XYZ file of C-alpha atoms in Angstrom:
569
model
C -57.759 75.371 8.524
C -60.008 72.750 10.249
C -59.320 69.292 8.645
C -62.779 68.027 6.017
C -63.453 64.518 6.501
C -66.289 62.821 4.841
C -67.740 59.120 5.757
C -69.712 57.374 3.146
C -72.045 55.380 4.930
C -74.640 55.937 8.437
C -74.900 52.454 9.626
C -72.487 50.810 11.872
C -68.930 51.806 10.846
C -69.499 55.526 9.684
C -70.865 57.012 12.849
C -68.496 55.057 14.801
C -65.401 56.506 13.145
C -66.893 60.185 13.043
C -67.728 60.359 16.238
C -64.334 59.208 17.814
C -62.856 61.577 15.296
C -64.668 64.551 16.465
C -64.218 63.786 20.127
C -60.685 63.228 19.598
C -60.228 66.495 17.454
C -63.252 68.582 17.807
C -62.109 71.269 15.458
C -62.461 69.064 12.114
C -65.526 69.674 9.934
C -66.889 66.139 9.330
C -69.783 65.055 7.426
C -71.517 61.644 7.002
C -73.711 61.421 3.747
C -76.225 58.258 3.101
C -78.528 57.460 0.776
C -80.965 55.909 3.269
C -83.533 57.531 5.481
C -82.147 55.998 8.810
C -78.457 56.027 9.950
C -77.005 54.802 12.800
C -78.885 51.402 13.613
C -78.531 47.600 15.217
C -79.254 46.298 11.686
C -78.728 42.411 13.982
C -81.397 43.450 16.227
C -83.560 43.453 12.823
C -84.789 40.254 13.443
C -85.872 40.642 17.170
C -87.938 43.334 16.222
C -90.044 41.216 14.173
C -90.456 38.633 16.876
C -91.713 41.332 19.367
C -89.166 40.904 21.492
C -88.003 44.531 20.545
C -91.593 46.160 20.870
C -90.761 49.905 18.714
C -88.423 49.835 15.726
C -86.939 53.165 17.480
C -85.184 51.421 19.942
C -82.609 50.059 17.071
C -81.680 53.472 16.709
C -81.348 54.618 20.082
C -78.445 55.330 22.174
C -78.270 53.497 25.910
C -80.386 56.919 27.453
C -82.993 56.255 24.641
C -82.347 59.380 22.395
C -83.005 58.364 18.453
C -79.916 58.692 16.501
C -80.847 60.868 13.692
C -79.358 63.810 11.702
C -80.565 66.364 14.691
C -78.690 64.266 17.152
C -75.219 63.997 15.442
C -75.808 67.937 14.410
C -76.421 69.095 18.453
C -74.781 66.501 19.979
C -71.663 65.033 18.186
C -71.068 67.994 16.015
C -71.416 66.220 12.985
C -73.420 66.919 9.530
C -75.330 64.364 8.159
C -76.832 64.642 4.858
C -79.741 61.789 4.597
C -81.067 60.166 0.875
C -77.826 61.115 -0.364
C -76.019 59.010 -2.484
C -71.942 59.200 -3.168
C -71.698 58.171 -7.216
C -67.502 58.787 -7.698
C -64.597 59.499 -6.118
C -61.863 62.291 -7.821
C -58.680 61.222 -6.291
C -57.217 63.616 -7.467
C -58.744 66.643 -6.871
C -59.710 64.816 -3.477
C -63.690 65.462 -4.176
C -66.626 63.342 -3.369
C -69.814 63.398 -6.384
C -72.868 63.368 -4.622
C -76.581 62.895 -5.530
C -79.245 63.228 -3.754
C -81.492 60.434 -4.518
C -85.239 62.800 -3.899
C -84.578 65.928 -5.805
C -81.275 64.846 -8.299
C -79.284 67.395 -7.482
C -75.589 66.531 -8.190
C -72.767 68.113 -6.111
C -68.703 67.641 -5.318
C -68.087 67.560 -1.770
C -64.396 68.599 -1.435
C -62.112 66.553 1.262
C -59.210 66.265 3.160
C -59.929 62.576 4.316
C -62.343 60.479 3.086
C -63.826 57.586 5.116
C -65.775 54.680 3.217
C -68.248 52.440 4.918
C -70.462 51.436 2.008
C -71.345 48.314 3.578
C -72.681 45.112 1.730
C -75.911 44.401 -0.477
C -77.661 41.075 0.286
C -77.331 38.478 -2.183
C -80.418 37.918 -4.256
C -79.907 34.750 -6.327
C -81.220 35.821 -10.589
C -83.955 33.952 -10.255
C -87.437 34.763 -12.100
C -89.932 36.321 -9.500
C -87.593 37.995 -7.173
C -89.593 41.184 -7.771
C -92.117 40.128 -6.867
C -94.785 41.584 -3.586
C -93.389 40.770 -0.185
C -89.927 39.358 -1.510
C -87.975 40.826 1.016
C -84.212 40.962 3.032
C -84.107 41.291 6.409
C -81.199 43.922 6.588
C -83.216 47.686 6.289
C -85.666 49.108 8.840
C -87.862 49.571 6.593
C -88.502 45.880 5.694
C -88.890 44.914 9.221
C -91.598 47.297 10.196
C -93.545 46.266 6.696
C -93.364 41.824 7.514
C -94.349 42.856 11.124
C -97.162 44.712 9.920
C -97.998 42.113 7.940
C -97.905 39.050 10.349
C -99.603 41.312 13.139
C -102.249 41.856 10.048
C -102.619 38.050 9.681
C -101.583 38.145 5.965
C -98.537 35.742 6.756
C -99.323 31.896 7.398
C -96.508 30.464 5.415
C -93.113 31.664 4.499
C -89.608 30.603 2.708
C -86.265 31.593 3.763
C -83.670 31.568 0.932
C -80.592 30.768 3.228
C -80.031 29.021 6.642
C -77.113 31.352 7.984
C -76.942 33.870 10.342
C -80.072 36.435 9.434
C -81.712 33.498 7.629
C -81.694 31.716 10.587
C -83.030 34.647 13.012
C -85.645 35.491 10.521
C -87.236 31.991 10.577
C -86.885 31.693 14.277
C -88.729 35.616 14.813
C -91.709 34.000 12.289
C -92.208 30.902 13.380
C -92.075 31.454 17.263
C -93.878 34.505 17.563
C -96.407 34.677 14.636
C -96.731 31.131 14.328
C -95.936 31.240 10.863
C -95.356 27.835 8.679
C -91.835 28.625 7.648
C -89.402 26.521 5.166
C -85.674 27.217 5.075
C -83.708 26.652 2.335
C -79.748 26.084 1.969
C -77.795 25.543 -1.612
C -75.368 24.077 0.956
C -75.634 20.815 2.441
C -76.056 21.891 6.186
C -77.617 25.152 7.540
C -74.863 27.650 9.272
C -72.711 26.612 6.195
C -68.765 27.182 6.715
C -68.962 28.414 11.061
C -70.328 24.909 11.878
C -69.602 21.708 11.475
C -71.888 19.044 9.735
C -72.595 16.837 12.982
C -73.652 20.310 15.060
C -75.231 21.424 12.019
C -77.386 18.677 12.318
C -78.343 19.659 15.769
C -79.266 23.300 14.634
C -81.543 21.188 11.970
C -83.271 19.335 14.581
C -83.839 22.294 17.029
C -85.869 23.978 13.854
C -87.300 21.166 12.691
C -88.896 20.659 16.064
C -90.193 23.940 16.089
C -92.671 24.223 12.945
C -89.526 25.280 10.579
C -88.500 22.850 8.382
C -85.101 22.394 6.749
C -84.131 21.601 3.207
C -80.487 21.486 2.797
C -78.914 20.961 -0.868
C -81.784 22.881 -2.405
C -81.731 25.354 -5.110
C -84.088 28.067 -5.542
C -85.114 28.147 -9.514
C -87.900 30.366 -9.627
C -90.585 32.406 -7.493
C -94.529 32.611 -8.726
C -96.459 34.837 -7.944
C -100.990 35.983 -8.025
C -101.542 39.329 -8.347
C -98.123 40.772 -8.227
C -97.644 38.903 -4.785
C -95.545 35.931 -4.087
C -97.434 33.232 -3.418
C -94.671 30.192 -4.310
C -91.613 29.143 -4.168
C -90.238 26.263 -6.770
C -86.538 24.632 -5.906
C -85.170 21.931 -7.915
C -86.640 19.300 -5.814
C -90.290 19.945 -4.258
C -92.806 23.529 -4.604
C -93.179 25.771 -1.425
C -96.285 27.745 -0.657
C -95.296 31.169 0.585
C -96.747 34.619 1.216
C -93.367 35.923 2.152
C -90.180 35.140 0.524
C -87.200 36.559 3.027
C -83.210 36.610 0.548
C -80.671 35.680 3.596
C -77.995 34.386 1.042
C -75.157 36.155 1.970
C -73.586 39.320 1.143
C -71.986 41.012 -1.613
C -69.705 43.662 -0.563
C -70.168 47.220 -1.726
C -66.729 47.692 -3.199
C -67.455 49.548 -6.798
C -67.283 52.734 -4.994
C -63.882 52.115 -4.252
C -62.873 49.859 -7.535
C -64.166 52.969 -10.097
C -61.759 55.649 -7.961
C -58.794 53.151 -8.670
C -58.615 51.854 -4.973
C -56.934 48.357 -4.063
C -60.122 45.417 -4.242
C -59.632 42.031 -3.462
C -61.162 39.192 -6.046
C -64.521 38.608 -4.164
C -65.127 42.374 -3.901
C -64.335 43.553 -1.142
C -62.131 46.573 -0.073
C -58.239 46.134 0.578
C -57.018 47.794 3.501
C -53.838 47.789 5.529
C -53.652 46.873 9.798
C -54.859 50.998 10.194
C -57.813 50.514 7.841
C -56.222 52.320 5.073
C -57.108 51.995 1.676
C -54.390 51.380 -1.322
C -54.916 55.637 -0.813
C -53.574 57.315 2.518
C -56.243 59.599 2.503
C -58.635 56.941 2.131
C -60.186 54.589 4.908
C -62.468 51.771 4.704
C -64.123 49.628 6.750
C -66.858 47.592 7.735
C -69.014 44.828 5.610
C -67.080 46.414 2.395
C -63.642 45.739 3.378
C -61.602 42.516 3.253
C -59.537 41.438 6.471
C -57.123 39.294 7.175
C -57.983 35.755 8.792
C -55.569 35.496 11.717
C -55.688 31.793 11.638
C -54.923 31.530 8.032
C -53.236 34.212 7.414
C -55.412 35.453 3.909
C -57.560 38.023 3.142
C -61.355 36.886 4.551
C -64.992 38.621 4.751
C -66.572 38.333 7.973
C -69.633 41.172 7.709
C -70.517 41.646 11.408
C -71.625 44.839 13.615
C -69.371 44.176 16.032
C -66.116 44.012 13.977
C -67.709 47.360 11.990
C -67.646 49.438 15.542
C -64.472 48.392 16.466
C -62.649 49.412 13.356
C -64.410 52.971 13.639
C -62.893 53.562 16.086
C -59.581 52.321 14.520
C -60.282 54.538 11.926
C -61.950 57.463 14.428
C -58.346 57.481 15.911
C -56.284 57.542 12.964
C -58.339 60.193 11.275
C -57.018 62.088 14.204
C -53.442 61.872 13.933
C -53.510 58.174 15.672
C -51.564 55.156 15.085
C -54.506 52.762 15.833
C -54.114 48.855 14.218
C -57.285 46.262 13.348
C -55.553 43.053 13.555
C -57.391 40.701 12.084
C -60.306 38.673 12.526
C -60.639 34.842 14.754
C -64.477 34.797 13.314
C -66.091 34.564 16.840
C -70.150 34.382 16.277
C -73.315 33.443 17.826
C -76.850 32.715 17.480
C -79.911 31.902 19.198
C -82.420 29.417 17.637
C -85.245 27.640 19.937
C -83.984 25.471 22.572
C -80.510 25.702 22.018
C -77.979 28.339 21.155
C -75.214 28.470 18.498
C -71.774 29.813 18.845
C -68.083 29.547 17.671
C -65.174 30.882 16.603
C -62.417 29.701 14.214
C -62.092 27.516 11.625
C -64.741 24.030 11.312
C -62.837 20.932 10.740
C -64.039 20.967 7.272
C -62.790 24.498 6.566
C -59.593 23.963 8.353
C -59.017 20.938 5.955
C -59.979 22.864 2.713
C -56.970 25.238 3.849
C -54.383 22.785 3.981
C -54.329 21.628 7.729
C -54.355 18.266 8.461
C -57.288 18.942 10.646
C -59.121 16.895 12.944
C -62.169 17.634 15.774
C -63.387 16.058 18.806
C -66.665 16.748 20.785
C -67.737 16.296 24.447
C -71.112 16.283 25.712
C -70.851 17.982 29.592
C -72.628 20.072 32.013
C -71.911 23.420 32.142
C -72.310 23.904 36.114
C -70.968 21.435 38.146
C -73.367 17.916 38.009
C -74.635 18.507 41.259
C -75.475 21.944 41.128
C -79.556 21.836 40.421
C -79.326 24.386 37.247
C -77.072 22.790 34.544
C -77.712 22.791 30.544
C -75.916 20.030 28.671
C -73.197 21.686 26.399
C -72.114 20.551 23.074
C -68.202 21.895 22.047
C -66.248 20.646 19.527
C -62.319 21.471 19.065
C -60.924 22.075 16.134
C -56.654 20.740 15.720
C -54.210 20.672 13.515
C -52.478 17.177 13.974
C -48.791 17.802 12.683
C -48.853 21.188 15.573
C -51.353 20.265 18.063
C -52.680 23.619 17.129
C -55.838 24.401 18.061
C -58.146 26.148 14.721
C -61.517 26.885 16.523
C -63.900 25.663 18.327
C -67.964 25.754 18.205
C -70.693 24.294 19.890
C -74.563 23.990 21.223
C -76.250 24.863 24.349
C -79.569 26.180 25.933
C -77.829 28.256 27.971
C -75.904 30.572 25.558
C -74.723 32.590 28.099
C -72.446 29.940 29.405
C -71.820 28.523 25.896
C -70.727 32.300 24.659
C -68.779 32.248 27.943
C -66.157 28.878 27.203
C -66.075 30.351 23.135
C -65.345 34.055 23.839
C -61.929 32.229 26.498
C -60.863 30.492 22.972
C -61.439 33.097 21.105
C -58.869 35.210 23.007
C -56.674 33.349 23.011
C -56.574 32.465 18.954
C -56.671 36.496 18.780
C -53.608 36.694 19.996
C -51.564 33.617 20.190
C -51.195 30.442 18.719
C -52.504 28.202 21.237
C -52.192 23.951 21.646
C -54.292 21.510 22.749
C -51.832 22.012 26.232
C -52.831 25.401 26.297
C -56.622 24.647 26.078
C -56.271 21.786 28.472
C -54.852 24.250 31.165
C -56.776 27.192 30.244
C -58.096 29.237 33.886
C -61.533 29.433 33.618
C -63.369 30.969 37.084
C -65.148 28.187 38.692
C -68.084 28.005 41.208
C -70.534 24.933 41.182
C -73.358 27.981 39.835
C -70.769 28.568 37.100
C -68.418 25.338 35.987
C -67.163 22.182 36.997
C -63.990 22.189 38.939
C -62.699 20.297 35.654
C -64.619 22.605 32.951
C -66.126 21.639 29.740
C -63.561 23.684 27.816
C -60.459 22.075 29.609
C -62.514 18.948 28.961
C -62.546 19.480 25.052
C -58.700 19.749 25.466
C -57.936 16.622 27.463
C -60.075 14.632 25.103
C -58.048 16.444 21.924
C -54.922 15.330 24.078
C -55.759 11.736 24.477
C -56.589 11.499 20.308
C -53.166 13.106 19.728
C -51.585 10.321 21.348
C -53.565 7.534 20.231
C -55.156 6.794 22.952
C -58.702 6.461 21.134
C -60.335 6.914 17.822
C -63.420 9.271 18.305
C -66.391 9.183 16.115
C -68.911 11.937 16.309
C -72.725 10.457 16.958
C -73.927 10.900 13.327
C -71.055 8.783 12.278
C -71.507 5.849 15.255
C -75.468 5.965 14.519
C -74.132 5.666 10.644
C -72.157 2.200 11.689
C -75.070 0.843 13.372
C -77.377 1.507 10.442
C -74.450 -0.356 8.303
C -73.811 -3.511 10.914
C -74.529 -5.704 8.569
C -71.326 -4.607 6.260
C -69.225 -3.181 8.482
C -69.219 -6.652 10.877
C -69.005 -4.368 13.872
C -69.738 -4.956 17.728
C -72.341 -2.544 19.639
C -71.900 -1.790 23.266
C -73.410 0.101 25.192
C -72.147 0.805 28.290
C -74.607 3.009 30.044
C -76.527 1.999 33.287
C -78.287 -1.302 32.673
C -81.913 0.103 32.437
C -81.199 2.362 29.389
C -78.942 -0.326 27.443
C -80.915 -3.488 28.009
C -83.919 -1.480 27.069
C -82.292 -1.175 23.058
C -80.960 -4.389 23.596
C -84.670 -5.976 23.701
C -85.586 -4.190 20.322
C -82.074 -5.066 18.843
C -80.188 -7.959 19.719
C -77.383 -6.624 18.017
C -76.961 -4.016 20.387
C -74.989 -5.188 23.284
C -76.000 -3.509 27.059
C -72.747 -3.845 28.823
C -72.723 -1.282 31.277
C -69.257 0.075 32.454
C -69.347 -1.223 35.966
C -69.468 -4.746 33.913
C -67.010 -4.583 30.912
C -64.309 -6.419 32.800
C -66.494 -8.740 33.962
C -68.110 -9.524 30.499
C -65.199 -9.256 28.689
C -65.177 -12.586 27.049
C -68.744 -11.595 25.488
C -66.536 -8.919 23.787
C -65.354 -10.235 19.854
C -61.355 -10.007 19.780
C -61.314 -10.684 15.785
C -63.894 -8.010 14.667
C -63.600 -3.928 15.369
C -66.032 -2.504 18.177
C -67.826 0.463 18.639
C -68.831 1.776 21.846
C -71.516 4.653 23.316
C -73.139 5.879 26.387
C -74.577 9.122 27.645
C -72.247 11.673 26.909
C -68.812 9.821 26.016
C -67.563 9.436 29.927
C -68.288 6.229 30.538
C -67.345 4.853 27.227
C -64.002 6.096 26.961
C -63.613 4.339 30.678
C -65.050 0.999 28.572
C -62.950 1.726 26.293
C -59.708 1.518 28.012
C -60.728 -1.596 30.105
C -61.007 -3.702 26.603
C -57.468 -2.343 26.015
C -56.340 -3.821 29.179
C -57.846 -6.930 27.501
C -56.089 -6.586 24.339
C -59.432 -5.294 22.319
C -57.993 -2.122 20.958
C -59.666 -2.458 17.386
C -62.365 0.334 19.001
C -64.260 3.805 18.391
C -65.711 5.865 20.828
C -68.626 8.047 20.012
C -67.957 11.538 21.610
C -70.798 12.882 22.887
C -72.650 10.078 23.132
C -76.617 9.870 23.223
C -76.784 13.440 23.840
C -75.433 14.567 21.203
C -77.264 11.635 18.945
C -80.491 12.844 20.944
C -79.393 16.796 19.833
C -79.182 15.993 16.589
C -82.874 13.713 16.468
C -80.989 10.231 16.018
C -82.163 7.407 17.690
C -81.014 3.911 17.314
């Protein structure tokens, strides 16, 4: 008898794991049941689609050749039934049957199984506030909401709009309003910083500034109390510190993970909701797998159970699961947390643990940034590229890494190296230092930006320097008159001496000139020096040591990354 095996779920993970099942043993009768109307979509391309940049809502359903993925297509061409607006309501271990409903006509049904496959996915978080059924209060996660705020900016009905949120999707959506529809939009994060918990606060600041720049404004450390609304349509948005004028209120708080399926039928869930499973994907039942936005995974870097909801990770565990359905002996790992995002001008990515994270679980965590070009410096085409390395101080271990560039491409490029290795090793700050990158000027540096990122973590390992990140140096300044510290600046002459006019306190001593200057240098009060990018003023820096002025912070990164983050002195 031909194996049944059901799969709960159309989206990501549940074609995924049928159709490696069926290819892998044809003869098994599978079928997928959803409750929605459309399976088998990029739910991240969501976003693009409603900047125009994906012109026909199709294409997120569509395989490479540009056939739509519906019920038709998985019936002729994978072999598999789907059964559309139908909605799973309780699993009978025992009797190893599946309750159905379909969600149009009511009728109820038990779908009898051999294996049972659950990828019931997440449900976006919608904070319990008053108004949040109201007209045009939306999440950017089904189809159907994209086509209906695309609609409506094309229409002209949008001018102004309020993301609850400034992760991932929250993010994206602003970006898709604001730079193609021109659409007023106001972001707003419970958190202190937007890309809460995959950044840290100094680059955070630099994702601010890209959207601030670009008609989106920011307003971190805000809660959402209440929506109002004129004739059953949003029209405002009220926070606990200033009222927002919107015509379109977009939820991007997170996710909730759709684990009660699995919780009623007696299953394994962790705390936070999510489904337990096991390196295979299997449930706390051998008949049962899970995976996908409702399952919980373990963090290789620290070891516990995490949520990470990403496409990505859901298509690669189908096909874990595809294989073991099967007869395979498949394994998921684990998760690193690799990510990335496109804003304006600059692009987002990272992988690991933030310094702040690492701290909060138990490392004795510290991070340095570097401010380089990605292509060699004499190489015509070069972005400037933000990374900051993530270490634990007792190991030398490196945690993560993230970082900011225009060219993502090349940014995605140094994080995806890391991110292999943390996937499967434990790698140093030695390891990072001598990690082989390819290099061509059109490419790298001879010495790249990554290796860079690892010398630097090297030289604060052995005590060589005390690194401040630019948020923190432009903090001291704005506190001179406390903290008693000494300025320099040792860029080129031009750039220094033209600060040094409006502010005598700030001290143009270019490199080339430190040694020469050094008795203009204070040996009884601490210093702080800057230039461009870092370079130069860990050179400075170890010239005043030679002098006996070791009382000194360095600001990695420099102006750039000051500039990055809209600090000026």
């Amino acid at each position: 008898m031909p194996e049944k095996i059901l799969v709960v779920g159309g989206v990501a993970l549940g074609p995924k794991a049928a159709a490696r099942c069926k290819r892998l043993m044809p003869d098994a009768e599978i079928t997928l049941v959803d409750e929605n109307v459309f399976i088998s979509y990029g739910g991240c391309g969501i976003p693009y689609y409603v900047s125009g940049e994906i012109q026909n809502l199709d294409d997120l359903r569509s395989t490479p050749y540009h056939t739509v993925r519906d019920a038709d297509f998985f019936r002729d061409m994978k072999g598999i039934t789907v059964r559309t607006q139908t909605r799973a309501t309780a699993i009978d271990r025992a009797t190893k049957t599946l309750a159905v409903k379909n969600v149009v006509t009511g009728q109820e049904e038990k779908l009898p199984y051999d294996k049972l496959v659950l990828a019931t996915g997440a449900t976006p978080r919608v904070p319990p506030v008053e108004g949040k059924d109201l007209e045009n209060v939306l999440s950017l996660t089904r189809l159907e909401a994209a086509g209906a705020i695309r609609t409506a900016c094309q229409e002209g009905k949008i001018t102004e709009a309020v993301i609850v949120g400034g992760g991932f999707i929250g993010l994206e959506a602003a970006v898709a309003l604001a730079d193609m529809w021109g659409v007023k939009c106001s972001v707003v994060e419970m958190v202190d910083q937007i890309l809460p918990g995959v950044l840290s606060h100094s680059v955070a600041r630099m994702a601010a500034h890209d959207c601030v720049t670009h008609n989106v404004d920011v307003y971190a450390g805000e809660k959402v109390l209440r929506l109002e609304g004129k004739d059953g349509k949003v029209c405002k948005v009220i926070t606990d510190k200033r009222e927002l004028d919107a015509q379109l209120v977009v939820f991007a708080a997170g996710f909730i993970p759709n684990g009660q399926l699995a919780r009623d039928a007696g299953l394994d869930v962790a705390p936070f909701g999510a489904i337990v499973v096991d390196r295979h994907m299997r449930t706390s039942d051998p008949a049962i797998y899970a995976g996908g936005d409702c399952v919980a995974i373990k963090n290789i870097i620290t070891g516990k159970l995490g949520y990470l909801p990403l496409g990505s990770m859901a298509n690669r565990q189908g096909r874990v699961i595809g294989t073991n359905l099967a007869g395979g002996d498949a394994a998921f790992p684990g998760y690193v947390g690799s990510w990335a995002v496109k804003l304006f001008d600059l692009s987002f990515c990272g992988v690991g643990l933030t310094v702040e994270r690492a701290r909060a679980e138990g490392f004795d965590a510290f991070s340095v940034s570097v401010e380089q070009f990605d292509h060699a410096h004499f190489y015509p085409e070069k972005a400037m590229m933000t990374l900051e390395l993530v270490v634990d101080k007792a190991t030398s271990r490196v945690l993560g890494m993230q970082g900011a560039c225009a060219d993502g491409d090349s940014l995605k490029a140094r994080v995806d190296a890391v991110a292999a290795a943390l996937q499967y090793s434990q790698p140093t700050v030695e390891d990072i230092s001598n990690l082989e990158v390819a290099y061509a000027p059109p490419f790298a540096s001879a010495m790249d930006v990554v290796n860079v990122v690892g010398n630097v973590a090297d030289n604060v390992l052995a005590g060589r320097f005390t690194p401040v990140t630019a948020d923190q140096f432009m903090d001291m300044w704005k506190n001179r008159e406390k903290n008693n510290m000494f300025f320099i600046d040792a860029r080129p002459a031009a750039a220094g001496r033209a600060v040094q006019e409006k502010h005598p306190d700030w001290h143009a001593i270019p490199l080339e000139e430190v040694a020469a200057r050094i008795n203009e240098v204070p040996k009884d009060r601490p210093v702080a020096i800057i230039c461009n990018t870092g370079l130069r003023a860990y050179d400075g820096l170890l010239v005043l040591a030679r002098h006996g002025i070791t009382d000194v912070v360095n600001s990695t990164g420099g102006m750039q990354a000051a500039i990055k983050m809209g600090l000026s002195v």
